[in-house]
Structure formats: structure tokens, C-alpha cells
XYZ file of C-alpha atoms in Angstrom:
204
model
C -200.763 62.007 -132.966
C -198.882 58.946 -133.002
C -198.975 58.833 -129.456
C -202.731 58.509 -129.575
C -203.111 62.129 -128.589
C -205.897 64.138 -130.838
C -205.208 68.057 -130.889
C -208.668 70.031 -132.197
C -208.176 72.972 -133.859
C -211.215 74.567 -133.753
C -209.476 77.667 -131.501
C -206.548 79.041 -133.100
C -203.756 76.955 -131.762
C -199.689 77.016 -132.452
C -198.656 73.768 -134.181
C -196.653 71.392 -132.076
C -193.126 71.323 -131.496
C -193.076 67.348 -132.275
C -195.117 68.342 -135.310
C -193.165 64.623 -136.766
C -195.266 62.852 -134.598
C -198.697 63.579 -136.300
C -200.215 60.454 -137.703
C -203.379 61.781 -139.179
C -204.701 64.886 -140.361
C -208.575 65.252 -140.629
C -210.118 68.136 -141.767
C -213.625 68.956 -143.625
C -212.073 72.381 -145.019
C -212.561 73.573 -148.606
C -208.904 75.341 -148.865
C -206.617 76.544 -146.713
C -205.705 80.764 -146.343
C -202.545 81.792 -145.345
C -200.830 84.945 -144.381
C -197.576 86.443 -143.694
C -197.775 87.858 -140.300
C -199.086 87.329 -136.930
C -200.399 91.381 -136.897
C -203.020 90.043 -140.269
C -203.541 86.793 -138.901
C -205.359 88.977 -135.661
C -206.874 91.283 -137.677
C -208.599 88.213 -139.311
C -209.845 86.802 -136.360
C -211.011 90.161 -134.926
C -213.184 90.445 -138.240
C -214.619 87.228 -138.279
C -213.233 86.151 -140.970
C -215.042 82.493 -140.929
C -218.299 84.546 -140.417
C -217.388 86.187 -143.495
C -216.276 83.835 -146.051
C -219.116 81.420 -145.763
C -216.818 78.346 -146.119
C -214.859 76.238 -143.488
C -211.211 76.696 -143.891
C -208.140 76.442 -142.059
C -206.333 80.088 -141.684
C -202.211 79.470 -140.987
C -200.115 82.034 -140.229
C -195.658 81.443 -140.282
C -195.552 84.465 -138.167
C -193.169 86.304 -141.144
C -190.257 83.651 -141.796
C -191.711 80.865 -142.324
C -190.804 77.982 -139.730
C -190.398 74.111 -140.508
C -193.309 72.877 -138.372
C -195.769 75.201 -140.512
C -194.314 74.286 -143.664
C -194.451 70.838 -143.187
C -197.923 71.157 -142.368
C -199.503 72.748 -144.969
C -197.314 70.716 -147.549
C -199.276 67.640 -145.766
C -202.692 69.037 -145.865
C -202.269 69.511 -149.807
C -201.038 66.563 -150.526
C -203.380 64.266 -148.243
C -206.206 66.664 -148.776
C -205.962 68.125 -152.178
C -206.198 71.818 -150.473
C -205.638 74.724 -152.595
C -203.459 76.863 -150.787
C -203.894 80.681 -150.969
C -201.500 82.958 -149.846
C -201.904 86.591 -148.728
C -198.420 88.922 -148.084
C -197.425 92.585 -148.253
C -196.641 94.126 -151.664
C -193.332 94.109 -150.738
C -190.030 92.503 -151.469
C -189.991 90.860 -147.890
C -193.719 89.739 -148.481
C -192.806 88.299 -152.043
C -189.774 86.536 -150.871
C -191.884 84.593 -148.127
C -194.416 83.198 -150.377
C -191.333 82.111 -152.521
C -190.065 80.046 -149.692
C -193.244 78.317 -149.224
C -193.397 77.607 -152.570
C -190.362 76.625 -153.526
C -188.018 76.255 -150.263
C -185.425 77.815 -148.524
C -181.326 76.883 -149.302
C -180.883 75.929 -145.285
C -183.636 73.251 -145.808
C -182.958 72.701 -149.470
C -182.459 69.059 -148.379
C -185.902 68.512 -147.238
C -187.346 70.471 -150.211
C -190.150 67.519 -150.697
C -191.784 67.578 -147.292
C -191.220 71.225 -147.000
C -192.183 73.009 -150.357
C -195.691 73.768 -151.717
C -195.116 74.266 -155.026
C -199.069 74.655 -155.759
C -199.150 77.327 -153.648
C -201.602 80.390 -155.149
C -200.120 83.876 -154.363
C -203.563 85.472 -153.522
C -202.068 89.239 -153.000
C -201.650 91.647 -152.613
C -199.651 92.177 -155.804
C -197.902 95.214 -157.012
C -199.916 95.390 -159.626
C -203.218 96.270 -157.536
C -201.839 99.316 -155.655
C -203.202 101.594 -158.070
C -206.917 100.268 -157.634
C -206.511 99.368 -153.643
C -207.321 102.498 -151.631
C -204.527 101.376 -149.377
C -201.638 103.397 -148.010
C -197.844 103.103 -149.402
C -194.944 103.832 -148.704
C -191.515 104.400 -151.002
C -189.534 101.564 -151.214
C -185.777 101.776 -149.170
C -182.593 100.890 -150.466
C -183.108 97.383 -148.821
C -185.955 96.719 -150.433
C -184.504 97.396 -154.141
C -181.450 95.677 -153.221
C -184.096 92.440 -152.443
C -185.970 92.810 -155.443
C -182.749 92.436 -157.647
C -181.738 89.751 -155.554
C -185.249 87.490 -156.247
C -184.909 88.598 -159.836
C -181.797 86.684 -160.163
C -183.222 83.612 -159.311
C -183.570 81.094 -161.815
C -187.326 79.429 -160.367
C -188.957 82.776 -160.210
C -191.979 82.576 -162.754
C -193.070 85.456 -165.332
C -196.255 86.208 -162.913
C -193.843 86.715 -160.102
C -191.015 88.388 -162.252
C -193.648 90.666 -163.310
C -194.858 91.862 -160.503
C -191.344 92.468 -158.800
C -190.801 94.753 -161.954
C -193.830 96.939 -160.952
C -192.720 97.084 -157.435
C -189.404 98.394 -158.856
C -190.967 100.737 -161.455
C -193.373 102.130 -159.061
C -191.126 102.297 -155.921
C -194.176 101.912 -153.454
C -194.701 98.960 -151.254
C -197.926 98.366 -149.067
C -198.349 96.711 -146.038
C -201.773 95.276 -145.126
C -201.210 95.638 -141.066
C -201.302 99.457 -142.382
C -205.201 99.196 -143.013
C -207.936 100.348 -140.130
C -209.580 97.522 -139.307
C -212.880 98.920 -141.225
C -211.046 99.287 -144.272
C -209.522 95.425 -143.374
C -212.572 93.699 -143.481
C -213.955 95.355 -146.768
C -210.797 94.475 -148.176
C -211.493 90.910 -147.244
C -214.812 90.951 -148.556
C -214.195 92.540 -151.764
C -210.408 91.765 -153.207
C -210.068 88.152 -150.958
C -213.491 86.287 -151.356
C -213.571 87.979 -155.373
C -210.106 86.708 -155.994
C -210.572 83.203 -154.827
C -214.070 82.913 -156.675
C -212.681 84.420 -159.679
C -209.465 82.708 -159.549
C -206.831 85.683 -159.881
C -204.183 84.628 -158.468
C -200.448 83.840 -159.651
């Protein structure tokens, strides 16, 4: 910290409120993993997930919405690190539309788009388009959710990968959540679809 302060993050920690003041960010990870919600975020830790993946990285979590202090962070830590950053949400419209503002921003911060954006970001999963392999429940989508989907469709930045998966989410009209898994099923999701992905690189 500016202040002279040095916060170790070897614990899981919340990011601090005068997150501005940071000076320096050290860090000896190989990429950084980060998920939608608090609920996975837990389930991670309860499963070992550093035990499991055999490589240090830095797991992040916005807690759903993502706020400015986490934002800013992890746009730091790509730039002054060269971190990939992989992202893991729902297969939802709510879960889509979250890794969208990390990657591209929100309107309310559109302003600050360059210290808050991570335009690099890799959408890990799950996507729509894995349902029908995942042995994972679903659920139908509600009116809510297709009115979303429409919604993101209309935006302009939205790439074909993305656009292409909101399609199958609307053809299919199933969503999955991942803090619907036992935690046994969890952690052979992680070791299958999370370490494969990142090793074999599908992500959009």
C-alpha cells in the first residue's frame, strides 16, 4: 500500500475499501480464476481447489455484481502481470451478463472503462452449449431470463462466441446453476471440465 502497509493474501481476504491506495501488486501466480458468486467461491475452497489444480493462482470472487474495487483489481493484475483471466458463471442470462461487465464495463462506470474493463477476459463456462454433456441439473428458463437474453443480444460489443451461446440458452430454454451441484459432483466437475478447459484452451 502506499501507506507502507503490505496486505498477504495467502487466506482468502476481501479487497480493501481504499483499494486506490495500492502501490504494488506482487504475485508468483500462473493465472487468475474467477467466479460469479460467493456460494462457488466456498465450494472451491471446501474442495481444495489449490490442492487440486497443481498451480498457484489467485481465485476472485465479485460476489454476483461485480463491484469497482474487484474490477479494478483484476484489470491491474493483467496488465502488470500478464495474467490470463478465466472466468467461471452460471449458464444463465444473469451469469452471462456478469462476465460481460467484466469484460467490457458497465454504463454507470462507462467513464472509467480503462481501469475497470478486462477485455482479455476468457469465459471459462459453463456455456450453454455444454448442458447436454454436463450431468448437471437445469432448470427452464423464466420470463426474466428471456427478456435478458434479448436484451444482451441487442448489444452491439457482444461477440459471435457469446451471441452464440445466448441463442442456445434461448433455443433450449434450460439454464444451470453450478451452486446446484453436491459438492462430490463439484469437485469432479473441477477436475474434469475446469483443469481440461484451461489446458486445452476452450474457452470464448
Amino acid at each position: 500500500m502506499s501507506n507502507g502497509d503490505v496486505i498477504n493474501y495467502k487466506a482468502p481476504s476481501f479487497v480493501p475499501t481504499n483499494f486506490t491506495y495500492i502501490d504494488r501488486l506482487q504475485t508468483t501466480a500462473s493465472y487468475i480464476l474467477l467466479v460469479e458468486k460467493d456460494t462457488v467461491f466456498e465450494k472451491m475452497l471446501s474442495i481444495r481447489i489449490f490442492s487440486l489444480i497443481h498451480e498457484n493462482i489467485i481465485l476472485v470472487t465479485g460476489r454476483g455484481y461485480p463491484d469497482i474495487a474487484s474490477r479494478w483489481i483484476l484489470q491491474r493484475l493483467h496488465t502488470e502481470h500478464r495474467l490470463a483471466i478465466y472466468m467461471l458463471a452460471d449458464a444463465d442470462p444473469c451469469g452471462i451478463e456478469i462476465m460481460l461487465i467484466y469484460r467490457h464495463g458497465s454504463l454507470t462506470q462507462a467513464a472509467n472503462a480503462l481501469q475497470l474493463t478486462c477485455p482479455h477476459l476468457k469465459w471459462l463456462g459453463i456455456h450453454p452449449s455444454d448442458l447436454k454433456h454436463l450431468r448437471i441439473p437445469t432448470e427452464p428458463l423464466v420470463l426474466n431470463d428471456c427478456r435478458k437474453i434479448e436484451f444482451l443480444l441487442r448489444r452491439e460489443y457482444v461477440d459471435n462466441g457469446v451471441r452464440q451461446e445466448l441463442n442456445i440458452l434461448k433455443y433450449f430454454c434450460r439454464k444451470a446453476k453450478l451452486d446446484n451441484m453436491s459438492i462430490n459432483k463439484f469437485q469432479m466437475f473441477v477436475c474434469d471440465y475446469i483443469i481440461n478447459k484451461i489446458k486445452r484452451q476452450i474457452v470464448i
